[in-house]
Coordinates of C-alpha atoms and ligand atoms in Angstrom, one line a residue:
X1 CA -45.2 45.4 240.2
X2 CA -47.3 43.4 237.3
X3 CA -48.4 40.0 237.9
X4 CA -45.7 38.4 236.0
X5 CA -43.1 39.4 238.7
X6 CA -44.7 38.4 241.6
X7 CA -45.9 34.8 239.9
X8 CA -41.5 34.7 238.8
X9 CA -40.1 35.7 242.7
X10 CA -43.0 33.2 244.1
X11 CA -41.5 30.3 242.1
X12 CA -38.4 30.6 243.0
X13 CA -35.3 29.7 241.5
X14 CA -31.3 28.6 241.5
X15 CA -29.1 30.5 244.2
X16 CA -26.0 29.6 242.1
X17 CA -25.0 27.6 238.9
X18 CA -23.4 24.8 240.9
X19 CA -26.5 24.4 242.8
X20 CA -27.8 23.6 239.9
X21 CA -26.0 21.3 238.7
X22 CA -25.7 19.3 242.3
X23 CA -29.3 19.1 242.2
X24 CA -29.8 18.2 238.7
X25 CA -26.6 15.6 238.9
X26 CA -27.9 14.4 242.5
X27 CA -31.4 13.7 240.3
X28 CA -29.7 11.6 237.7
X29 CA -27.5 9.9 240.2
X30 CA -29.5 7.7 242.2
X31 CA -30.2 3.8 242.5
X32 CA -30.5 3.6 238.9
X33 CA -26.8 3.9 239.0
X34 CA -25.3 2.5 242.5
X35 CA -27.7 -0.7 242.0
X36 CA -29.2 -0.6 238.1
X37 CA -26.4 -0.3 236.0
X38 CA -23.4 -3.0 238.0
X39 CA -25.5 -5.7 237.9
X40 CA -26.8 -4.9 234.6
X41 CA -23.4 -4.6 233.1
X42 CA -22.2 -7.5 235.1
X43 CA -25.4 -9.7 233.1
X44 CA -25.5 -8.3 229.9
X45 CA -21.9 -8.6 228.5
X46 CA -19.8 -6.7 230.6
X47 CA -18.2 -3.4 228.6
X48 CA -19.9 -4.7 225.4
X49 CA -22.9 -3.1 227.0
X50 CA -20.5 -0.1 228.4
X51 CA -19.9 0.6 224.5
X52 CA -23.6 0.4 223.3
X53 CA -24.7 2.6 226.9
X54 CA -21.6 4.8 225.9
X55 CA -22.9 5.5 222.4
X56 CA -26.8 5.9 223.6
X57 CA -25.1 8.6 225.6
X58 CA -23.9 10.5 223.2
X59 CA -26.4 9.9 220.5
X60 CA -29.9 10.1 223.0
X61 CA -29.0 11.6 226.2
X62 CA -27.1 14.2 225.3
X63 CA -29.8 15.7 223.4
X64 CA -32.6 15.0 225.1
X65 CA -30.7 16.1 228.5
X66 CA -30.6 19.3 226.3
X67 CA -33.9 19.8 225.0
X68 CA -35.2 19.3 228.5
X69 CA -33.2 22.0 229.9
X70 CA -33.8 24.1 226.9
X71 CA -37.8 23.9 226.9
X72 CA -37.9 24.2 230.9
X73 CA -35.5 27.4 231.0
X74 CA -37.3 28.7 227.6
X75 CA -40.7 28.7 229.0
X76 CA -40.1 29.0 232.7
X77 CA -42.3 26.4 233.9
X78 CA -42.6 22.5 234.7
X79 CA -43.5 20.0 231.8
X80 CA -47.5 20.5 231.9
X81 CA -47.3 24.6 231.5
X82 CA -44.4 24.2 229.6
X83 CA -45.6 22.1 226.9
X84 CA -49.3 23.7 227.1
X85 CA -47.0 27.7 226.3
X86 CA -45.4 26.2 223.6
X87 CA -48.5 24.3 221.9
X88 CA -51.5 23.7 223.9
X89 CA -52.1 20.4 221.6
X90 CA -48.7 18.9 223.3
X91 CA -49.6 19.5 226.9
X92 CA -50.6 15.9 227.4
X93 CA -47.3 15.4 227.2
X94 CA -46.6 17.1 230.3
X95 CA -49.4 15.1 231.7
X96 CA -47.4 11.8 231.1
X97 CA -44.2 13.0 233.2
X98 CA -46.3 14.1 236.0
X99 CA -47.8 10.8 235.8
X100 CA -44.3 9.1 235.5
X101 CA -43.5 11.7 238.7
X102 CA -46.4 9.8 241.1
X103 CA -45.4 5.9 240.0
X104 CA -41.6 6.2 240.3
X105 CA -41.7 8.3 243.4
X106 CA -44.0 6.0 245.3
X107 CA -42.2 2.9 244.5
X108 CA -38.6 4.5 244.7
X109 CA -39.6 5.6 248.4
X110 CA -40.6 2.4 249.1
X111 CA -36.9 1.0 247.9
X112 CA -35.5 4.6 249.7
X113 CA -37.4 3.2 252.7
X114 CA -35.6 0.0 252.4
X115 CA -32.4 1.8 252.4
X116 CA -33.1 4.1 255.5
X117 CA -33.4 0.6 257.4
X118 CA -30.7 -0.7 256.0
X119 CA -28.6 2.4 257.5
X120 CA -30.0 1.8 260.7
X121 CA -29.4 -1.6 260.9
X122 CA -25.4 -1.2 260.8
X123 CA -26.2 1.2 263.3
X124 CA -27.2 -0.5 265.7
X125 CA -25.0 -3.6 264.7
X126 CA -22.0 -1.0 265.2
X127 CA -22.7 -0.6 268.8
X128 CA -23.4 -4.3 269.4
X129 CA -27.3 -5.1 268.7
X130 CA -28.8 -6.9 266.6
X131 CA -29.3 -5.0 263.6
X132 CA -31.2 -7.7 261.7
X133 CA -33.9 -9.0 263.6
X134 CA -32.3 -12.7 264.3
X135 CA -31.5 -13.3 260.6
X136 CA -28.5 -12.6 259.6
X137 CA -27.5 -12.5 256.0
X138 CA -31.4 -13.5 255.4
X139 CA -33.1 -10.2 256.2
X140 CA -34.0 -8.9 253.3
X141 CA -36.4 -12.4 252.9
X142 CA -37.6 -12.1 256.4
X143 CA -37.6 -8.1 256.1
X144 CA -40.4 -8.3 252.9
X145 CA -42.7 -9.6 254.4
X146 CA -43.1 -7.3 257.0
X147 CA -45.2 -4.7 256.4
X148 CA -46.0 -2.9 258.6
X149 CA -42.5 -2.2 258.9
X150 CA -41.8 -1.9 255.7
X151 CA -44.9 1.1 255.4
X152 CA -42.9 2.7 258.1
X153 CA -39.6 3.3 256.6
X154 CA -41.5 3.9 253.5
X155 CA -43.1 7.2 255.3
X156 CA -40.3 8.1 256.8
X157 CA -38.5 8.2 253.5
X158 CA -41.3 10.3 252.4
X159 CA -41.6 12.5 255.1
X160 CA -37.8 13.5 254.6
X161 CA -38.3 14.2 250.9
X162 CA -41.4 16.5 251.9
X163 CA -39.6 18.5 254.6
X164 CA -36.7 19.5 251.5
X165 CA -39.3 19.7 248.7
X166 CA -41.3 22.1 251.2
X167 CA -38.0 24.5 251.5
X168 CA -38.4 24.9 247.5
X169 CA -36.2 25.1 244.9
X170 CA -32.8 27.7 247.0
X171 CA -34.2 26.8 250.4
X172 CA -34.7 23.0 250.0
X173 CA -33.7 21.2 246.9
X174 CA -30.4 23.3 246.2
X175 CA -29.3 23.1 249.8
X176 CA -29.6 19.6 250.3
X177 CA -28.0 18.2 247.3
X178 CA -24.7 21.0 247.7
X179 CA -24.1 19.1 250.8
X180 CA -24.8 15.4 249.5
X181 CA -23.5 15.2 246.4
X182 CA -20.1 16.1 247.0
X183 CA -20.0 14.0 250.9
X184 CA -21.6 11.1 248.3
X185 CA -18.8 11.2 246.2
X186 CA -16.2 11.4 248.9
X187 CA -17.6 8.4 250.2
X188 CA -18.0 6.5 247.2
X189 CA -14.2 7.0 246.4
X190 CA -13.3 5.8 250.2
X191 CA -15.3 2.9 249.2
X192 CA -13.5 2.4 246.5
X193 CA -10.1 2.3 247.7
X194 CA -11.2 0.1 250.1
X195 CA -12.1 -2.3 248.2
X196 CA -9.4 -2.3 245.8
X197 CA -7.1 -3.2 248.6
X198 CA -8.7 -6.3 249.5
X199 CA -7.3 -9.2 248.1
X200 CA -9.8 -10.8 245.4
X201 CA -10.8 -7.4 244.7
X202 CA -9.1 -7.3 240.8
X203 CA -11.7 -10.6 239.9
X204 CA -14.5 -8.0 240.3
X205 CA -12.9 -5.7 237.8
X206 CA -12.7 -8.7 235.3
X207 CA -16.0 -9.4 235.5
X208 CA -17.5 -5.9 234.8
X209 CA -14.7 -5.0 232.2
X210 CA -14.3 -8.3 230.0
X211 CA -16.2 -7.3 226.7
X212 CA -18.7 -10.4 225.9
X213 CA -18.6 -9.5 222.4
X214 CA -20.2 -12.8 221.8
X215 CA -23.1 -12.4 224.4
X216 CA -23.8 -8.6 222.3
X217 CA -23.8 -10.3 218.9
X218 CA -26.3 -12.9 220.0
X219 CA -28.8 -10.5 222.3
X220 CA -27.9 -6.8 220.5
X221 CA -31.8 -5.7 220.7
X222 CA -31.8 -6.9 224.2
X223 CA -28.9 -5.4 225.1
X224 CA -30.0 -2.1 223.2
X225 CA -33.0 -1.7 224.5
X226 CA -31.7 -2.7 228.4
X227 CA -29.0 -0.2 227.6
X228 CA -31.4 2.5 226.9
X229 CA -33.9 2.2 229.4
X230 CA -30.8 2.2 232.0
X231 CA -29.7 5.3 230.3
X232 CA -33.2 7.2 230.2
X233 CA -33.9 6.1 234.1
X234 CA -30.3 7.0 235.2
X235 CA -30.2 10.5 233.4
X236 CA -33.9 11.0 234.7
X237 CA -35.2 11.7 231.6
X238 CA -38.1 11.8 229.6
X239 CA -40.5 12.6 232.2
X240 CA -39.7 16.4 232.4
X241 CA -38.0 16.1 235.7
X242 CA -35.4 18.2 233.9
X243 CA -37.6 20.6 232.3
X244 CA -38.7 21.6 236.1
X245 CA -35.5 22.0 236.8
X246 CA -34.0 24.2 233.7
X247 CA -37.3 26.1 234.4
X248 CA -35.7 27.2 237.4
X249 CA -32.1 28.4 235.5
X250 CA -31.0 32.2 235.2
X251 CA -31.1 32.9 231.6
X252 CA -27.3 33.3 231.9
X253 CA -26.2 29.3 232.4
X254 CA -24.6 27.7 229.5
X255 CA -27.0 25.4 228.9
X256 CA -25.2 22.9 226.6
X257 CA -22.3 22.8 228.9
X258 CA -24.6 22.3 232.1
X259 CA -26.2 19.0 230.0
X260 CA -22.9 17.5 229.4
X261 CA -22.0 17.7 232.6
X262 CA -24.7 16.1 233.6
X263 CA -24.5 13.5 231.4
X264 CA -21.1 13.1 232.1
X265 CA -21.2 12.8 235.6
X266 CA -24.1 10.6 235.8
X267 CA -22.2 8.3 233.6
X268 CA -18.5 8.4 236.0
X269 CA -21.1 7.6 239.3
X270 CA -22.2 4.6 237.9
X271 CA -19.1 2.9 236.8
X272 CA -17.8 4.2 239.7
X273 CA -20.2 2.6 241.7
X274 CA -19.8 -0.3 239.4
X275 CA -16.2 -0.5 241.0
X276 CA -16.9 -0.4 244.4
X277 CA -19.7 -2.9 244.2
X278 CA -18.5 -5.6 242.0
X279 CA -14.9 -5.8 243.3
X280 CA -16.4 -5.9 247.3
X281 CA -18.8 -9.1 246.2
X282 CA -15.4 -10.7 244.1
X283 CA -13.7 -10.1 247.3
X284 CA -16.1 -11.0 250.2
X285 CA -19.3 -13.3 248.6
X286 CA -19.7 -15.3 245.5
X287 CA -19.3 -13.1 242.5
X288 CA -22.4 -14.7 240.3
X289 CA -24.5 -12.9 242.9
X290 CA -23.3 -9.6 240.9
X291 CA -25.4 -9.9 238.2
X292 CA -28.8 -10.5 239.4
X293 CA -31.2 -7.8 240.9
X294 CA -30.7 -9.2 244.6
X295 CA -27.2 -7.1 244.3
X296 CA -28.0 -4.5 246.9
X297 CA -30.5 -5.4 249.0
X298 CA -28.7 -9.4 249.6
X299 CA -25.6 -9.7 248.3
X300 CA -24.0 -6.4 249.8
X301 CA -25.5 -7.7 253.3
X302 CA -23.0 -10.7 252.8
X303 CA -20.4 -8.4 251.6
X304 CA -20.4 -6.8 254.8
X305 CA -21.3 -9.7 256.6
X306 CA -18.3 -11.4 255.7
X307 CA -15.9 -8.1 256.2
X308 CA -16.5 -8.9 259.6
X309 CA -17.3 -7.2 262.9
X310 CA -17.1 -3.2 263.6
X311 CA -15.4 -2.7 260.7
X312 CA -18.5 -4.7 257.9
X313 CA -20.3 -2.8 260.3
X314 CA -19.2 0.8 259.5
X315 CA -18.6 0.4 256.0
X316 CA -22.0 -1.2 255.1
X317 CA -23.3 1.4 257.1
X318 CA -21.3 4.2 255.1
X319 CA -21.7 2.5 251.7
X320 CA -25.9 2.5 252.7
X321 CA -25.9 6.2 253.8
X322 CA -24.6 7.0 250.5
X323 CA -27.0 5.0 248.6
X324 CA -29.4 6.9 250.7
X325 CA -28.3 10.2 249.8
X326 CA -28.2 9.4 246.3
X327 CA -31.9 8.1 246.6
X328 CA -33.1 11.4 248.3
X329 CA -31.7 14.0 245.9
X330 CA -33.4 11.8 243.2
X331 CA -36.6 11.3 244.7
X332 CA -37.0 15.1 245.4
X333 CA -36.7 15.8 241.9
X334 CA -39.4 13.6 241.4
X335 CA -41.7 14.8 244.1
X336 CA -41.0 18.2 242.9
X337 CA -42.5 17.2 239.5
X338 CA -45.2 16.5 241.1
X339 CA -45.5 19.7 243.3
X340 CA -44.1 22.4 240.3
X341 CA -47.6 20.9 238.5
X342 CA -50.0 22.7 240.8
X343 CA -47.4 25.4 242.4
X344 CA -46.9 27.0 238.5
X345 CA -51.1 26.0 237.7
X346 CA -52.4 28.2 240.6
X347 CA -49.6 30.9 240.1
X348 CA -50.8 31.0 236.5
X349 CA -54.5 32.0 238.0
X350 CA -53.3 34.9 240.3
X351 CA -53.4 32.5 243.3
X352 CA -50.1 32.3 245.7
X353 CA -48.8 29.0 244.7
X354 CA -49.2 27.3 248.4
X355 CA -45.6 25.2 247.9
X356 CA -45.9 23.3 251.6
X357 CA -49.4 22.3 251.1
X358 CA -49.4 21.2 247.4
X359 CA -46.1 19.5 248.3
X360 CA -48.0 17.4 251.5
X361 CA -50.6 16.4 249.4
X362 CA -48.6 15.7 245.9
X363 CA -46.2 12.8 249.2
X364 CA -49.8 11.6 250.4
X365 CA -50.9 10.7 247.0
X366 CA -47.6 9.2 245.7
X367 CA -47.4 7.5 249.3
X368 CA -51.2 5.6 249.0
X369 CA -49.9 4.8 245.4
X370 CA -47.0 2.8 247.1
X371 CA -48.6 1.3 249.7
X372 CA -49.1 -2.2 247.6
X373 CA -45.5 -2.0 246.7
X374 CA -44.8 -2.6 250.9
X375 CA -47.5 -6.2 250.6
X376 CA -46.8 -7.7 247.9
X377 CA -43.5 -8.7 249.2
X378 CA -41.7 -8.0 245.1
X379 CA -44.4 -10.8 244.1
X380 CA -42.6 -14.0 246.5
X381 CA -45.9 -15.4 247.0
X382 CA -47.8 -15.9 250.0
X383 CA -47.8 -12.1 251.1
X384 CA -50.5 -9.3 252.2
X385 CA -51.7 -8.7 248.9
X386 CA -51.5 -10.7 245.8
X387 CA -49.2 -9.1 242.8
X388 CA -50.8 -7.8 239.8
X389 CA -50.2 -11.3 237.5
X390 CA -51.8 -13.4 240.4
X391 CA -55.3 -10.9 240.6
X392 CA -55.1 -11.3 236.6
X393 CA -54.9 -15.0 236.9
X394 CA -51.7 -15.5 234.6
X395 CA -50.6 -18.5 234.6
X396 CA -47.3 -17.5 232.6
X397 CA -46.7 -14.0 234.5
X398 CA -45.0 -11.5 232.6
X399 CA -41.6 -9.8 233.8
X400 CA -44.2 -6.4 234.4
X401 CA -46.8 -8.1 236.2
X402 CA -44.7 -10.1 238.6
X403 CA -45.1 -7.4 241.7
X404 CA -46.5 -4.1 241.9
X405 CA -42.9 -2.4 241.8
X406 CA -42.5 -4.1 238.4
X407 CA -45.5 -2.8 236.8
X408 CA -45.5 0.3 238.0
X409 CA -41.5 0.7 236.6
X410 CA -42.7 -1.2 233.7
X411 CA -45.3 1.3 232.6
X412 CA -43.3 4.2 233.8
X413 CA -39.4 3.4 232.8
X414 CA -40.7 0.7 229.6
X415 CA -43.1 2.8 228.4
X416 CA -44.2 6.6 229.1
X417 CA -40.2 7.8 229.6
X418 CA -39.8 6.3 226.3
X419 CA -42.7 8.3 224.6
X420 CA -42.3 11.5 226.3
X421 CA -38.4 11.2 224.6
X422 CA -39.3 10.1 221.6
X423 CA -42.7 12.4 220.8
X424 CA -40.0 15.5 222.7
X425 CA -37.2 14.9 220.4
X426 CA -39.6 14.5 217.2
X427 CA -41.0 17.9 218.0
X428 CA -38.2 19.5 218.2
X429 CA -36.5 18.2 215.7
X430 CA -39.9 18.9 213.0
X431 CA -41.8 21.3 214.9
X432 CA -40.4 23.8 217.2
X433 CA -37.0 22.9 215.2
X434 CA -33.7 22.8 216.7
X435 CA -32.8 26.5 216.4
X436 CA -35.6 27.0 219.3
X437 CA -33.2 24.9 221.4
X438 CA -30.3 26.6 220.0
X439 CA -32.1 30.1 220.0
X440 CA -32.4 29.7 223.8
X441 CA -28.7 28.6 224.5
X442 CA -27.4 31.3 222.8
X443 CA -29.8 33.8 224.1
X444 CA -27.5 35.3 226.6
X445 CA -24.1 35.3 224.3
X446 CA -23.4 31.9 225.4
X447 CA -22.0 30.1 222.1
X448 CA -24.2 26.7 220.7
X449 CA -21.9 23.9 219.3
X450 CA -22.2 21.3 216.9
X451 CA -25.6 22.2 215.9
X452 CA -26.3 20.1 212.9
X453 CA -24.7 17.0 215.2
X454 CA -27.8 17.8 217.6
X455 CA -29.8 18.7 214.7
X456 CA -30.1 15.3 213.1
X457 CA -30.3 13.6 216.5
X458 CA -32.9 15.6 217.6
X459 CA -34.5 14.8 213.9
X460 CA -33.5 11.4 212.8
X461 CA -31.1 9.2 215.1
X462 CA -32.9 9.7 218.6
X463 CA -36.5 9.3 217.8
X464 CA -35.2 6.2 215.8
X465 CA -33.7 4.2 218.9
X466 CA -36.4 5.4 220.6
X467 CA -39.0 3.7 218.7
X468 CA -36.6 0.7 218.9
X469 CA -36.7 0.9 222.6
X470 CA -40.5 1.6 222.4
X471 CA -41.2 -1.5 220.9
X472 CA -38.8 -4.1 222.6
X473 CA -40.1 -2.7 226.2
X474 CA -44.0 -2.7 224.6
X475 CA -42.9 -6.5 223.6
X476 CA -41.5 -7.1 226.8
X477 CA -44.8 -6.1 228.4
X478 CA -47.3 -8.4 226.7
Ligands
LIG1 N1 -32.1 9.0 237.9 C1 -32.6 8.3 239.1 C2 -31.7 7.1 239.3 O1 -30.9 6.8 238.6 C3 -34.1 8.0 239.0 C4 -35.0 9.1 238.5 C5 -35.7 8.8 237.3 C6 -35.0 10.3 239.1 C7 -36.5 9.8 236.8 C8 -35.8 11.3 238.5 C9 -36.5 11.0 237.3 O2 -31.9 6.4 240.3

């Protein structure tokens, strides 16, 4: 047996082509677009920022969803190796999505770990505690500022993720998300129904599907950029999570169909999520509360709160679990960014690739990364630890310098997804050229459509918005 072999049947890869795409649609799905994308619709013009997001879609995430899968599966490694095998001058690029891996992993675990109490909190309500330590509707106030607490939760949240990351990619990743994303979708659609039976439920629908075309005339580059950032975060992208996963692909999957898919479904969760959410605050707590960032974490507590005894009880805890599956299969992806780093570097050098080991200490590293996330309490002042704009001194503090969970997003989502897309795309489009991308998706028979479509996206329109993007978010930041 040659060393090639042996490094290919140590790393693993898909048991089946629906694994797959569970895992890769469980990655995209996540609080990005159960939390993100309601209340971001709900604030920024209702389905006049559906039909910018809907566009971005097609014209950016299609195609970058694309070149992801196509440069993983092409090369058979994660970003760093993959970049470094197709031009050792672009493997910084890789660098920047393992980067991206460690800051949104630690401070999505931290929200994950906010989640898992969340669950166990309508637990114990459900069988007559207290749930929420004495405060009612006003945990998640009282709940920041405990630490200690709050650290907890966020290791257990980690732990979890390390425990499926450790099983690898057939074993761990696949497994899990074959069960969870379908029970996740089952749920959601209970949810759903639900909620659309409950009188007052309609106003919620209103509110997320009344175009503002006023409010998009007024604010289009705000809405553009917001609408592309959502995208890039929700579809996981530009950060090579789904190069580590296409690198994982039989060279028989359809690749273009597998990224539509993707796309698609990421993009039916969320306004499906949109419609369980929104309509459930019309119906039980003051709809204005749907467009602000407090949507999950307090308004839904309300929501449930006001649905009223066993029955708030077991539907907040449901609609939670759900939220917490959705988190897990994303965060995995992340952490296995991390872990596919290492696992394909020492393969590379002969060694065995130690998986459980470089996966303990990839979680240890993302979880000390986190830990000021847990004190700052999201910047309210008086906490543990100050937030990043009070050590600076500001005395006008930035939107990515109000807490640690800000600036970490902010330099992750705002500013190196952005890049990795736009510098990804560019290269394609001018340097490996598209017929790499198309080369590879036909390499096993499987037919390539509309290639001059994804040609001058790849070449023209996508690094375009991208820039765009790039330079609202870099605005945004100073
Ligand atoms: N897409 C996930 C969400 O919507 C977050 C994520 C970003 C996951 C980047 C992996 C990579 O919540």
């Amino acid at each position: 047996m040659d060393n090639k072999q042996v490094t290919k049947s140590e790393r693993g890869g898909w048991g089946s082509h629906f694994g797959f795409l569970m895992a890769a649609i469980g990655s995209a799905v996540g609080l990005g677009n159960i939390w993100g994308f309601p209340y971001k619709m709900g604030a920024n013009g209702g389905s006049a920022f559906l039909l910018v997001y809907l566009v971005l879609v097609v014209l950016c995430g299609m195609c970058v969803m694309l070149g992801e899968l196509a440069i993983g599966r092409k090369t058979g490694l994660g970003p760093v190796g993959a970049y470094k095998a197709l031009c050792a001058k672009h493997t910084w690029l890789g660098y920047i999505g393992v980067l991206c891996g460690f800051l949104i992993v630690s401070f999505y675990s931290v929200l994950g770990g906010i989640v898992l109490r969340y669950c166990v909190g309508y637990i114990v309500s459900m069988f007559g505690g207290d749930g929420w330590a004495g405060q009612g509707t006003g945990f998640f106030g009282y709940f920041l500022y405990q630490g200690g607490e709050m650290i907890l939760y966020f290791a257990i949240f980690m732990a979890l993720n390390v425990v499926i990351v450790m099983g690898g990619i057939k074993g761990g990743i696949e497994k899990f998300s074959t069960i969870a994303m379908p029970a996740l979708f089952v749920m959601l659609l209970g949810i759903i129904v639900y909620i659309l039976c409950q009188p007052g439920a309609l106003e919620g629908y209103k509110f997320m599907f009344t175009p503002d075309f006023t409010y998009l005339k007024d604010n289009f580059f705000t809405v553009v950029t917001r609408a592309a950032g959502q995208m890039f975060f929700s579809l996981s992208l530009g950060m090579g999570c789904m190069i580590g996963y296409g690198s994982y692909l039989s060279k028989k999957s359809n690749l273009q169909k597998s990224a539509v898919t993707i796309v698609i479904s990421d993009t039916v969760i969320a306004l499906m999520a949109g419609c369980a959410v929104l309509p459930a605050v019309a119906a039980f707590a003051d709809q204005s509360y749907g467009k602000g960032p407090g949507l999950l974490f307090s308004t839904m507590l309300t929501v449930f709160d006001n649905m009223g005894g066993f029955l708030g009880n077991f539907i907040g805890f449901l609609f939670f679990f759900l939220v917490l599956l959705a988190a897990v299969t994303s965060s995995i992806s992340l952490l296995e960014v991390c872990t596919t780093f290492v696992v394909d570097k020492r393969l590379s050098k002969g060694k065995p690739g130690n998986r459980k080991i470089v996966t303990t200490i990839a979680a240890v590293i993302a979880f000390v990364i986190g830990i000021p996330v847990t004190l700052d309490a999201l910047g309210s002042g008086n906490a543990a630890i100050m937030f990043p704009g009070e050590i600076l001194g500001l005395e006008k503090v930035p939107m990515f310098f109000d807490c640690w969970l800000d600036l970490y997003d902010g330099i992750a989502e705002g500013i190196l997804m952005p890049v990795g897309a736009l510098v990804m795309t560019f290269l394609i489009g001018w340097v490996y050229k598209t017929k790499m991308v198309k080369d590879e998706c036909e390499c096993e028979g499987n037919k390539f459509f509309a290639f001059k479509f994804f040609d001058i996206c790849f070449k023209v329109v996508t690094p375009i918005i991208m820039a765009i993007v790039l330079y609202g978010q870099i605005a945004d930041f100073f």
